Coordinates of N, CA and C and ligand atoms in Angstrom, one line a residue:
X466 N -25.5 12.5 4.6 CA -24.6 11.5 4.0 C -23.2 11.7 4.5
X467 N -22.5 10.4 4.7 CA -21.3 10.5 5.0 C -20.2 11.3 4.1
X468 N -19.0 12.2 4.0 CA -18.2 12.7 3.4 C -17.4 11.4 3.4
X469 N -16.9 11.7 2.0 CA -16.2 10.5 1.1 C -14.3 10.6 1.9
X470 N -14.1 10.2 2.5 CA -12.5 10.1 2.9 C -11.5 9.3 2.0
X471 N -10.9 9.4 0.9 CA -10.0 8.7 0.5 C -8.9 9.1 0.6
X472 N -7.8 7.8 1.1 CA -6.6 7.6 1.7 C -5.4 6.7 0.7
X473 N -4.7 7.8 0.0 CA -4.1 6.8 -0.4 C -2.4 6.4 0.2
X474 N -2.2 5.6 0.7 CA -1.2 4.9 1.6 C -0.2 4.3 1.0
X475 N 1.0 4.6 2.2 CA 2.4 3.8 1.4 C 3.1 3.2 2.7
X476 N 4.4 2.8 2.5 CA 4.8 1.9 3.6 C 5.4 3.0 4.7
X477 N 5.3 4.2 4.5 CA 5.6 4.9 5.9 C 4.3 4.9 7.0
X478 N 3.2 4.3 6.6 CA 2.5 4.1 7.7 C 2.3 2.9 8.5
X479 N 3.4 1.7 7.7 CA 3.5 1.1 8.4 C 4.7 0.9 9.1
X480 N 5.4 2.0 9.2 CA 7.2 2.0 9.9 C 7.1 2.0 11.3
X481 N 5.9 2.1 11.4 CA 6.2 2.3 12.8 C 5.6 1.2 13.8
X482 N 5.3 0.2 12.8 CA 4.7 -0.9 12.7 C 6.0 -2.2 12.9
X483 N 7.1 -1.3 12.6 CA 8.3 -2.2 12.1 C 8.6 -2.9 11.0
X484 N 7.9 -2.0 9.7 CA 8.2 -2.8 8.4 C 8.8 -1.7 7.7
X485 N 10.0 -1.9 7.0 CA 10.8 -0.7 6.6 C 10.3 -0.5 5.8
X486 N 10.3 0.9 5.3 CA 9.8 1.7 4.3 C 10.8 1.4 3.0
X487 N 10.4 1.6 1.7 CA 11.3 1.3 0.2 C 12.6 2.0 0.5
X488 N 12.5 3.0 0.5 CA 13.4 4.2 0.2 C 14.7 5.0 0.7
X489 N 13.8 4.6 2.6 CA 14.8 4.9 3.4 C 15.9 4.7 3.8
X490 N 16.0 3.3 3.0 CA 17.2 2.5 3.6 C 18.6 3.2 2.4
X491 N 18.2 3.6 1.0 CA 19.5 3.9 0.4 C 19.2 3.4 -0.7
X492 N 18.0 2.7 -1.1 CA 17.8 2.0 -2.0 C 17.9 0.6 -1.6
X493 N 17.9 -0.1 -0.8 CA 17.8 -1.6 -0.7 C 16.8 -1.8 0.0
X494 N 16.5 -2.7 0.2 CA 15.5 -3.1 0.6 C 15.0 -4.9 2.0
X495 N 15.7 -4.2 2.9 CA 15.8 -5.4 3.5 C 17.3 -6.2 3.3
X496 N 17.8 -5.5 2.4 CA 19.1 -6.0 2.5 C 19.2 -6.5 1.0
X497 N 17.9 -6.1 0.0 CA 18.2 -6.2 -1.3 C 18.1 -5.4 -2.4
X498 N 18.5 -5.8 -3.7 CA 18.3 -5.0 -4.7 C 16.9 -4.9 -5.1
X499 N 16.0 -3.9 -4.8 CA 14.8 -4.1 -4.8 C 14.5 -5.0 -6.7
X500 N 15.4 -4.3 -7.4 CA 15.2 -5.1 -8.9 C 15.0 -6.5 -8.8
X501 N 16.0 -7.1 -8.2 CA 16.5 -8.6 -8.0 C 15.3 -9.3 -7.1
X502 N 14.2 -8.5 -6.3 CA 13.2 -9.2 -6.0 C 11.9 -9.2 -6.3
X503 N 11.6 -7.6 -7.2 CA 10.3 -6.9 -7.2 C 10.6 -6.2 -8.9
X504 N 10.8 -7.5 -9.7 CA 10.6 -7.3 -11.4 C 10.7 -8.3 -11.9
X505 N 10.0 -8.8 -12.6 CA 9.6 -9.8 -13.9 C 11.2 -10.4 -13.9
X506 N 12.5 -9.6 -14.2 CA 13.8 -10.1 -14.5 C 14.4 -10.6 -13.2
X507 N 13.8 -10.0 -12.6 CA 14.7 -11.1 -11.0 C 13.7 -12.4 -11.1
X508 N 11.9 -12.7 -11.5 CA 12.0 -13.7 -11.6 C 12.8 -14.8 -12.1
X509 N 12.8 -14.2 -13.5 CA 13.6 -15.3 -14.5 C 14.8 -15.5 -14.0
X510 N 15.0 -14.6 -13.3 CA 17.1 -15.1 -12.7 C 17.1 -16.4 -12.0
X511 N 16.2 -15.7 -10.5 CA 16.1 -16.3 -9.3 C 15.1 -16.6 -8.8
X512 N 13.9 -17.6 -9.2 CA 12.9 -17.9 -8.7 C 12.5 -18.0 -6.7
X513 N 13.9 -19.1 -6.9 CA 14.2 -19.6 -5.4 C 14.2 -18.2 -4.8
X514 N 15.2 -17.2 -4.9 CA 15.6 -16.3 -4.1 C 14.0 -15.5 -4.1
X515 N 13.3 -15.0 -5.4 CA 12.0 -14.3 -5.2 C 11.3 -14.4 -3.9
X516 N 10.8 -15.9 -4.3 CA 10.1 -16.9 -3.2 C 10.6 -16.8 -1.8
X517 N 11.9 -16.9 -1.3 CA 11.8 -16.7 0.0 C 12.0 -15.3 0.2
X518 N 12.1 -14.3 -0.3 CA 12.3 -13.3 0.1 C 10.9 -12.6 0.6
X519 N 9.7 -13.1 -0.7 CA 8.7 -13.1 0.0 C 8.2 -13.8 1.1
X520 N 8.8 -14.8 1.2 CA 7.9 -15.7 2.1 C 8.6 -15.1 3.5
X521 N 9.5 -14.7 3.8 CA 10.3 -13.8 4.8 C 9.6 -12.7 5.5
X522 N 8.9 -11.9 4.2 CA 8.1 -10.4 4.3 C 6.5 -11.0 5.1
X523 N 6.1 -12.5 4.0 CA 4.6 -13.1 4.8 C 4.9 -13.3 6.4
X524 N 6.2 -13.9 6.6 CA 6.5 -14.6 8.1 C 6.9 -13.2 8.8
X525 N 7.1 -11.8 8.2 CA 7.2 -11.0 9.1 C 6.0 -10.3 9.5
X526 N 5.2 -10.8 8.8 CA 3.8 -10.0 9.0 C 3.0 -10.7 10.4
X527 N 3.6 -11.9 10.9 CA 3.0 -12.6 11.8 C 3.6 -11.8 13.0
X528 N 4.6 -11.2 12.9 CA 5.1 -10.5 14.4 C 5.2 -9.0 14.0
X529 N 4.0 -8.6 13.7 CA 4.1 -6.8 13.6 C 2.7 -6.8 13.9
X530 N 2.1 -6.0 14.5 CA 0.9 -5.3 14.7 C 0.3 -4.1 13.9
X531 N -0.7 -3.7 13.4 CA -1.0 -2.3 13.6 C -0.4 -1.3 14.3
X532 N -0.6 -0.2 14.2 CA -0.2 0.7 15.1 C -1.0 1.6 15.0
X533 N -1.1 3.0 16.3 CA -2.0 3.8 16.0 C -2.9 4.3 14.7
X534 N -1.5 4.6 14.0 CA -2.6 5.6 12.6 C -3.5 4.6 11.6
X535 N -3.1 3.3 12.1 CA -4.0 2.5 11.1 C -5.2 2.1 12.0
X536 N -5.1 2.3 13.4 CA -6.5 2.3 13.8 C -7.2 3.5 13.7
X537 N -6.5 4.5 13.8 CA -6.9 6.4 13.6 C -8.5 5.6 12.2
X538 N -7.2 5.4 11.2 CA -8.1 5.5 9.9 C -9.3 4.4 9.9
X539 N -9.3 3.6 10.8 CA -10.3 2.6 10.6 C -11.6 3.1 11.5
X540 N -11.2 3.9 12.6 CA -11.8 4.6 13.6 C -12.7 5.7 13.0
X541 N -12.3 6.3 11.7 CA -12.7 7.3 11.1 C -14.1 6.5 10.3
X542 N -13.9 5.7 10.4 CA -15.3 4.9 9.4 C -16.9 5.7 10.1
X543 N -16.5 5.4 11.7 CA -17.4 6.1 12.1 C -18.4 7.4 11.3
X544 N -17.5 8.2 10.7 CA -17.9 9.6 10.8 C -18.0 9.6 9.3
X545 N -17.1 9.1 8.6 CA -16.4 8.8 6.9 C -16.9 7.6 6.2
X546 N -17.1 8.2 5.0 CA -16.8 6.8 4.3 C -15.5 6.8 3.5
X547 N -14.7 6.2 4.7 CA -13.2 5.9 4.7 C -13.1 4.9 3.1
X548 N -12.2 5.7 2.0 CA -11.8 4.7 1.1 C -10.1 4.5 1.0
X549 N -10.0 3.4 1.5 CA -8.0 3.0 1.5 C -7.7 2.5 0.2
X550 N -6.7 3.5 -0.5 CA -6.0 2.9 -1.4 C -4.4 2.9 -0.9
X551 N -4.2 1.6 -0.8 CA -2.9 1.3 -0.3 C -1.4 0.5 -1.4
X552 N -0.5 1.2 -1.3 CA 0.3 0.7 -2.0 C 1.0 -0.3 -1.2
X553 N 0.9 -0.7 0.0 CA 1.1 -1.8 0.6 C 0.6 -3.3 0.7
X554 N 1.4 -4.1 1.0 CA 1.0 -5.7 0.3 C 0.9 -6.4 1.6
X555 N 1.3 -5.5 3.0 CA 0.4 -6.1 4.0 C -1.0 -5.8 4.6
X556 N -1.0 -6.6 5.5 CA -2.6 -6.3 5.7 C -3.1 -5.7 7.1
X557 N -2.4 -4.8 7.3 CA -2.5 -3.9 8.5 C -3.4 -2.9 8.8
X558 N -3.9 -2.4 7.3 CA -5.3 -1.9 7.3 C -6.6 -2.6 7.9
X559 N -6.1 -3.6 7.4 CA -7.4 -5.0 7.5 C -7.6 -5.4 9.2
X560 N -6.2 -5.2 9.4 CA -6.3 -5.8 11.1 C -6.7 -5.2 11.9
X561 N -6.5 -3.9 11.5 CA -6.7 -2.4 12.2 C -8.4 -2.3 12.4
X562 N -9.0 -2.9 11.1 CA -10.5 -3.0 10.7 C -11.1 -2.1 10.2
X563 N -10.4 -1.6 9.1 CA -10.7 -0.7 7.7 C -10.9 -1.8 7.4
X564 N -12.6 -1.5 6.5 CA -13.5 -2.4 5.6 C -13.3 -2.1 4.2
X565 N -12.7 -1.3 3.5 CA -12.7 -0.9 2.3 C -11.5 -0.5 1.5
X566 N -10.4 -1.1 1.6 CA -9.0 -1.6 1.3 C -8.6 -2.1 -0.4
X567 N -8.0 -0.8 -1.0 CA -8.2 -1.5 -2.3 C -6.6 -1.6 -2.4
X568 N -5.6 -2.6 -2.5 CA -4.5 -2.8 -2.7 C -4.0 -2.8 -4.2
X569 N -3.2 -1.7 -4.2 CA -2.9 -1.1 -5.7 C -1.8 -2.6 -6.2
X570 N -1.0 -2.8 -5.3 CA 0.3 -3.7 -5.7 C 0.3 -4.8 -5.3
X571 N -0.7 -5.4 -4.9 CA -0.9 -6.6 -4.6 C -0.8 -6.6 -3.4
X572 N -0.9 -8.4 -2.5 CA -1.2 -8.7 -1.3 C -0.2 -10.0 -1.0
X573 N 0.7 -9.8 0.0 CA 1.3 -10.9 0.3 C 0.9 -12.0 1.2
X574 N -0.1 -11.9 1.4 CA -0.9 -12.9 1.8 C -2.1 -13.7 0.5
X575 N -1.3 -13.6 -0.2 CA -2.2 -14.1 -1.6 C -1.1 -14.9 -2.8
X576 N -1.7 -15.7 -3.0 CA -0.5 -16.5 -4.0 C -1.4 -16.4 -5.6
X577 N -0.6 -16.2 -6.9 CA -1.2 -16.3 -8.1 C -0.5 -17.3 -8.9
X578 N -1.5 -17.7 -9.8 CA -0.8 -18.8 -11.4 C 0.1 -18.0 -11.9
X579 N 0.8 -18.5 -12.5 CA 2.1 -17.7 -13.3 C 1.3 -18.0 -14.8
X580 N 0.6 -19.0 -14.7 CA 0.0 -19.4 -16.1 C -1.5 -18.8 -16.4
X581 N -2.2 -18.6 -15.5 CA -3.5 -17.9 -15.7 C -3.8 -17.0 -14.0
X582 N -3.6 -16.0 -14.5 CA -3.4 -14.6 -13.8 C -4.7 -14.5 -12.8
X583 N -5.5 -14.6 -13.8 CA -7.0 -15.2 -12.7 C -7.0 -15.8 -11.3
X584 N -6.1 -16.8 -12.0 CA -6.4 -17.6 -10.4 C -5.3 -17.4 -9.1
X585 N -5.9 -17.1 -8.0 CA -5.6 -15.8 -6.8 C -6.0 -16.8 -6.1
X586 N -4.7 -16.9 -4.9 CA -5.6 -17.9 -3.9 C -4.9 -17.2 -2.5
X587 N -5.8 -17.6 -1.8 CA -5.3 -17.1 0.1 C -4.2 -17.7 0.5
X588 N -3.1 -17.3 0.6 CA -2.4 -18.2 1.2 C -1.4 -17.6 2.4
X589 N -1.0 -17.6 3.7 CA -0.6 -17.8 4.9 C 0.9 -18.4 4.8
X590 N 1.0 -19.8 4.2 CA 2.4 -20.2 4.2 C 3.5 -19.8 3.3
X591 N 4.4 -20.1 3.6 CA 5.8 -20.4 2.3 C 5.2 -20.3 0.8
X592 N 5.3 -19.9 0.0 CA 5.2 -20.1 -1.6 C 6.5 -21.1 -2.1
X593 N 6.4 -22.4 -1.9 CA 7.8 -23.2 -2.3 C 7.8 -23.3 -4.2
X594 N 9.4 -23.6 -4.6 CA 8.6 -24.0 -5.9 C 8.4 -25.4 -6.1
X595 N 7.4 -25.6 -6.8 CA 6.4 -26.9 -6.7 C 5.3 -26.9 -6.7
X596 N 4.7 -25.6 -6.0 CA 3.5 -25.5 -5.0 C 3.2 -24.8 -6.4
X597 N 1.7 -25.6 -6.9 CA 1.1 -25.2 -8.5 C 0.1 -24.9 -8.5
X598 N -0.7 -24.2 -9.2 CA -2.4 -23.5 -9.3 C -3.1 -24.8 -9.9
X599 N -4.4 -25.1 -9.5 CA -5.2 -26.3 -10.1 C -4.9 -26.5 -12.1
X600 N -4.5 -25.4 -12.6 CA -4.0 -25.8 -13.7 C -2.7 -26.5 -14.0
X601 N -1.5 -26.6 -12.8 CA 0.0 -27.2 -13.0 C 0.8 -26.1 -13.1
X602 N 0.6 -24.8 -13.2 CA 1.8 -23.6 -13.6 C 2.1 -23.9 -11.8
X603 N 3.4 -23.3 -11.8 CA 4.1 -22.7 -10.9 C 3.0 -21.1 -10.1
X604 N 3.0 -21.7 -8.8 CA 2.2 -20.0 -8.3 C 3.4 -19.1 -7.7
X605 N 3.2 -18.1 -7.6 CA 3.9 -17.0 -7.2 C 3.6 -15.9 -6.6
X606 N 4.0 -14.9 -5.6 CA 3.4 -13.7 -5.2 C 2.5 -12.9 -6.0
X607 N 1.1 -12.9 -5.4 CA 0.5 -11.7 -5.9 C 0.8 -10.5 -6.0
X608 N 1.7 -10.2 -5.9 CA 2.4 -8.6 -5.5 C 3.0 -8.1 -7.3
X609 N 2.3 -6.7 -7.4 CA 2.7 -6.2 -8.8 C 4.0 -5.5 -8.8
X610 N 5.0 -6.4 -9.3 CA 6.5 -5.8 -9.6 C 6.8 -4.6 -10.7
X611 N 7.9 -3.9 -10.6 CA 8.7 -3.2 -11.5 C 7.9 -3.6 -12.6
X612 N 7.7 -2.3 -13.7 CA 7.4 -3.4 -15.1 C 6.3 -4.1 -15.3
X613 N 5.1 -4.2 -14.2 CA 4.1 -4.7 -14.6 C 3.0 -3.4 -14.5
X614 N 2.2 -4.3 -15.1 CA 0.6 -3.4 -15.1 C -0.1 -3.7 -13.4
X615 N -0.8 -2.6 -13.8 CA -1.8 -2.4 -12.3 C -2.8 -2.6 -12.3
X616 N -3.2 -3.7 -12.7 CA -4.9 -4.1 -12.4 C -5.8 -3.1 -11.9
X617 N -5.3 -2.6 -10.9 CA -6.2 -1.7 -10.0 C -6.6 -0.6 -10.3
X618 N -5.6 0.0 -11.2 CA -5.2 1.5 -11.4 C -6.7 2.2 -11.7
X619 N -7.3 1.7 -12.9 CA -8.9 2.1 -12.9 C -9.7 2.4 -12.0
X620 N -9.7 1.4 -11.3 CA -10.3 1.7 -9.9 C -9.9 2.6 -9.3
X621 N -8.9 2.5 -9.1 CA -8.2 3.3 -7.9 C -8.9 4.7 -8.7
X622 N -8.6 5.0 -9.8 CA -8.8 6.2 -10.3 C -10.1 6.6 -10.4
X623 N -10.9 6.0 -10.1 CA -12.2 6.4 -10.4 C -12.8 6.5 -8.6
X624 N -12.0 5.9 -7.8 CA -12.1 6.9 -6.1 C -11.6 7.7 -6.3
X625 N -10.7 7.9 -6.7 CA -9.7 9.3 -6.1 C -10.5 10.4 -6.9
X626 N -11.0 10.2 -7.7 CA -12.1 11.7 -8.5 C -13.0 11.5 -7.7
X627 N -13.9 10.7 -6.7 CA -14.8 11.0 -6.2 C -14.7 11.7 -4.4
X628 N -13.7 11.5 -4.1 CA -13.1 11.9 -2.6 C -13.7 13.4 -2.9
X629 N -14.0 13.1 -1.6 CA -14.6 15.0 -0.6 C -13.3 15.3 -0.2
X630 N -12.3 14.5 0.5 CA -11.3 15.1 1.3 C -10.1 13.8 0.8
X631 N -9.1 13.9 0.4 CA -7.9 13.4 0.2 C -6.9 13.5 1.0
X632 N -6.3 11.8 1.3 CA -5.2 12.0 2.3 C -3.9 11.4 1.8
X633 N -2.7 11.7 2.1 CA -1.8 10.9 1.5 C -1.0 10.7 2.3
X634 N -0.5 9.4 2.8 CA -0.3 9.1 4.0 C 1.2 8.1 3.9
X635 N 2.3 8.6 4.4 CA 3.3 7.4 4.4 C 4.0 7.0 3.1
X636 N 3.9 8.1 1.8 CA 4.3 7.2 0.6 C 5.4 8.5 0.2
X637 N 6.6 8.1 -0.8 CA 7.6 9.1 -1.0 C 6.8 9.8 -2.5
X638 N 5.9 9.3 -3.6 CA 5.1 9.4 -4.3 C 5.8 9.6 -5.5
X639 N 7.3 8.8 -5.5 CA 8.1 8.8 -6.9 C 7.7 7.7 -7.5
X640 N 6.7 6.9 -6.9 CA 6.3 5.2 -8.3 C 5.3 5.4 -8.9
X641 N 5.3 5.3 -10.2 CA 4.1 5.8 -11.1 C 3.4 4.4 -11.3
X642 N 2.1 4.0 -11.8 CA 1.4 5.4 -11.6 C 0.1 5.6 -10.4
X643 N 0.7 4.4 -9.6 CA 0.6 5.3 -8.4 C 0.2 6.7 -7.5
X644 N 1.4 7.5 -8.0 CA 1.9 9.0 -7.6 C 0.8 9.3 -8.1
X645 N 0.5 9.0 -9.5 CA -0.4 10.1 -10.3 C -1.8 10.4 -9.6
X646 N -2.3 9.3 -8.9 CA -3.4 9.7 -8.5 C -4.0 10.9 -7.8
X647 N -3.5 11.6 -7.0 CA -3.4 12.8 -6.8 C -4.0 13.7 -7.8
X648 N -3.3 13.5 -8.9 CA -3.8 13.9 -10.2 C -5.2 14.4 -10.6
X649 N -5.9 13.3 -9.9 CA -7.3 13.0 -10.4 C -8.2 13.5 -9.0
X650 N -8.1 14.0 -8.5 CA -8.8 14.5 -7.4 C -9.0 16.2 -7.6
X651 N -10.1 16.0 -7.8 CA -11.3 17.2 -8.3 C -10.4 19.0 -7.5
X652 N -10.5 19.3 -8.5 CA -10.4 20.6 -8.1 C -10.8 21.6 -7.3
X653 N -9.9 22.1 -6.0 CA -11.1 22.4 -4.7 C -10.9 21.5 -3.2
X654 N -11.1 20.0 -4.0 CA -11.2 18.8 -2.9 C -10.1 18.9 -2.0
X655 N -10.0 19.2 -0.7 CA -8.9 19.6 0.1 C -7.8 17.8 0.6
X656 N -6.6 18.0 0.2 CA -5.7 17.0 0.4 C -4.5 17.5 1.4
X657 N -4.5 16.3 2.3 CA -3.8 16.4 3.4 C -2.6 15.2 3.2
X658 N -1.1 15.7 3.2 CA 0.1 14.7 3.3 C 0.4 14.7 4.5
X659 N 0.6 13.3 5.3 CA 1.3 13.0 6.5 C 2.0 12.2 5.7
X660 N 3.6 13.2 6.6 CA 4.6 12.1 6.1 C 5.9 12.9 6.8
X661 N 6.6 12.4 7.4 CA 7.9 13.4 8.1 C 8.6 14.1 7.2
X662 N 8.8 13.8 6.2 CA 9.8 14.1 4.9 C 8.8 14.7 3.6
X663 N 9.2 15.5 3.3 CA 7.6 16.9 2.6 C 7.6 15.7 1.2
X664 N 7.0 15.0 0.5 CA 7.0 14.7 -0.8 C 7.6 15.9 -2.0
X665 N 7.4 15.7 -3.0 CA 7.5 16.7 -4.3 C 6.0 17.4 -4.3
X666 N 5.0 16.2 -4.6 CA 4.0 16.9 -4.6 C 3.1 17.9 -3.8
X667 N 3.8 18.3 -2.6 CA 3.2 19.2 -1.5 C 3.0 20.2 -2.2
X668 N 3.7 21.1 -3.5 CA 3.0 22.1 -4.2 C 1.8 22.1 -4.7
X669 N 1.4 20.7 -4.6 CA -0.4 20.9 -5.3 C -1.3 22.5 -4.3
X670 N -1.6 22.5 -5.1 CA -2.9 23.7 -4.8 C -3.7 22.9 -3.7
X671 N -4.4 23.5 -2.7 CA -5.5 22.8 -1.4 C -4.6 21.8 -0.8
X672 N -3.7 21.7 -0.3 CA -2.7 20.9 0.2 C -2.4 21.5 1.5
X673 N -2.2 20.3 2.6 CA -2.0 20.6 4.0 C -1.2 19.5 4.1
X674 N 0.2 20.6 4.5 CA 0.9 19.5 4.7 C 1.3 19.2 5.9
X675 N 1.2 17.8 7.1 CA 1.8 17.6 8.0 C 3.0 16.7 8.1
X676 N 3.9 17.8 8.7 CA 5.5 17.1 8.8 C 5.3 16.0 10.2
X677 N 5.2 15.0 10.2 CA 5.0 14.2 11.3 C 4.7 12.8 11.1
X678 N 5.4 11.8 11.9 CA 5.0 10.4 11.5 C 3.5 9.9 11.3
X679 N 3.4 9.1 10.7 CA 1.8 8.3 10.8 C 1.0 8.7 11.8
X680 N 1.4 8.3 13.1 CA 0.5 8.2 14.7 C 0.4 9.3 14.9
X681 N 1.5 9.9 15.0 CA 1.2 11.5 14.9 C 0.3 12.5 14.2
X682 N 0.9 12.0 13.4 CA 0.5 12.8 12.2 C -1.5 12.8 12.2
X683 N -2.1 11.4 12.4 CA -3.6 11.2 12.5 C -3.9 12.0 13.1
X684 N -3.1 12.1 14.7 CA -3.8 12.6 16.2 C -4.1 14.2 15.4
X685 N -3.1 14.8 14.2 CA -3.2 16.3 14.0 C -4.5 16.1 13.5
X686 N -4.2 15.3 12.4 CA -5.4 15.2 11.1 C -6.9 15.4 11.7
X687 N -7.3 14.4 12.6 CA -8.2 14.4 13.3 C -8.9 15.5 14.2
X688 N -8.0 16.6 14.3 CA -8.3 17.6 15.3 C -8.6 18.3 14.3
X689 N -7.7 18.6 13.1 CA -8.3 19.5 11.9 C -9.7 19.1 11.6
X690 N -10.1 17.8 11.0 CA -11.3 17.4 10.7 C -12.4 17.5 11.6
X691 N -12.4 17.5 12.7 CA -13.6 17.7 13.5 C -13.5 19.3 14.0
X692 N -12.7 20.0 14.0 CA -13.1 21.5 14.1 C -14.0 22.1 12.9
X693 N -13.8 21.6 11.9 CA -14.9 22.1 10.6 C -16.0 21.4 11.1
Ligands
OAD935 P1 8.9 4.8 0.0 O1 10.0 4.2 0.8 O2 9.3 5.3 -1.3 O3 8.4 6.1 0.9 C1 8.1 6.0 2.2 C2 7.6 7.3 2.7 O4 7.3 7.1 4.1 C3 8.7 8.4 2.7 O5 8.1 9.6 2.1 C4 9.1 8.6 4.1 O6 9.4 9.9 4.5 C5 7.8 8.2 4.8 N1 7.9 7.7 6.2 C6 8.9 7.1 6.8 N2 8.6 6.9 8.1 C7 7.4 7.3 8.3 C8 6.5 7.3 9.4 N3 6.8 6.8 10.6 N4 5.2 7.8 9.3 C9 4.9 8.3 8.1 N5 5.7 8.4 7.0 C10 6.9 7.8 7.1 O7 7.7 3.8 0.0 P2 6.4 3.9 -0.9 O8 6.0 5.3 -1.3 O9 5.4 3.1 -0.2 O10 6.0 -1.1 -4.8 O11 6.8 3.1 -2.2 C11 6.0 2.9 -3.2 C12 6.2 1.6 -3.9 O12 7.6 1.5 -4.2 C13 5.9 0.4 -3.0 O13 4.5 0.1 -3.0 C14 6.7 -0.7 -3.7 C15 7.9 0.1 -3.9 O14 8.6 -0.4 -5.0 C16 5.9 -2.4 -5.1 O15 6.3 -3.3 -4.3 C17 5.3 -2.7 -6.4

């Protein structure tokens, strides 16, 4: 039987992809107040402004590729049963052709009701406002802002206790509760950080940590993994 690989991911793996990472910038984000686009209260302010800011992030997703380490991890299916938990809301995992992608914070290529949370639709273009869920509410990015709940979190938590080998790949691991997952990964289970910049949590116990970007960082990972 395959050994369980779970990956949980942040936007330093896709930097090199050309999508900026949260943090690096100083706190902004693209040129914003991450508050003012990514919390419940920047909705209520600025609808208009939310909406294109997203729809900006969807239209940049049409001129960025994968990049190495997201094919590394999809390549690994071969040998793994690769599980992606990603705190990323693009779909670069997917392109790359990792089949098992669980998006903690939503998906910007997905639009939701503002009025019944249920209803999740595929969507590719602009989110204008106007543009309503078969009920009449206003829709809006699926993406889980500042302040909200994590749908996923369960899930997510109930992979991360079952991983043979834990990776943590690309994320600064200060957004809860997110970060926590680590948490839940069985005692023993050997976890590997790629990330240029050491996290806080590199003191965990069974931790290997590589200082090196995403692409890099795999080509190491990969040489460790197949020498055992
Ligand atoms: P951060 O910006 O907090 O962290 C990015 C991490 O990637 C940092 O540790 C960087 O050192 C690292 N990094 C930078 N370039 C890299 C590279 N080429 N290869 C590998 N690592 C690199 O972003 P996240 O941890 O993803 O939430 O942020 C977590 C959440 O905060 C996001 O999902 C988002 C944000 O608010 C929501 O949108 C809900």
């Amino acid at each position: 039987m395959k050994k369980k690989l779970v990956v949980l991911s942040g936007s330093g793996i896709s930097a090199e992809s050309g999508i900026s990472t949260f943090r690096d910038a100083g706190g902004l984000w693209e040129g914003h107040d991450v508050m003012e686009v990514a919390s419940p209260g920047g909705w209520h302010k600025n609808r208009a402004l939310v909406l294109d800011f997203y729809n900006q992030r969807r239209e940049q997703l049409n001129n960025v590729v994968p990049n190495k380490a997201h094919f590394a991890l999809a390549e690994l299916e071969k040998e793994f049963e690769v599980q992606i938990i990603t705190q990323n809301v693009d779909d670069l995992h997917e392109r790359a052709g990792s089949t098992n992608v669980l998006h903690l914070h939503g998906e910007l290529k997905k639009a939701r009701s503002i009025g019944d949370a249920s209803l999740v639709y595929d969507w590719e273009k602009d989110i204008q406002l106007g543009d309503l869920c078969e009920k009449g509410f206003q829709l809006r990015p699926h993406i889980v802002w500042f302040g909200e709940a994590v749908p996923m979190l369960d899930k997510a938590i109930g992979i991360s206790r079952e991983a043979d080998i834990f990776l943590v790949i690309g994320t600064s691991l200060v957004v809860y509760p997110a970060a926590s997952l680590v948490e839940y990964v069985e005692r023993g289970t050997p976890i590997f950080v790629i990330d240029p910049n050491k996290p806080s949590m590199v003191k965990l116990k069974n931790c290997t940590f590589i200082e090196k970007k995403a692409s890099d960082g795999m080509e190491e990972l990969i040489k460790v993994l197949f020498q055992k």
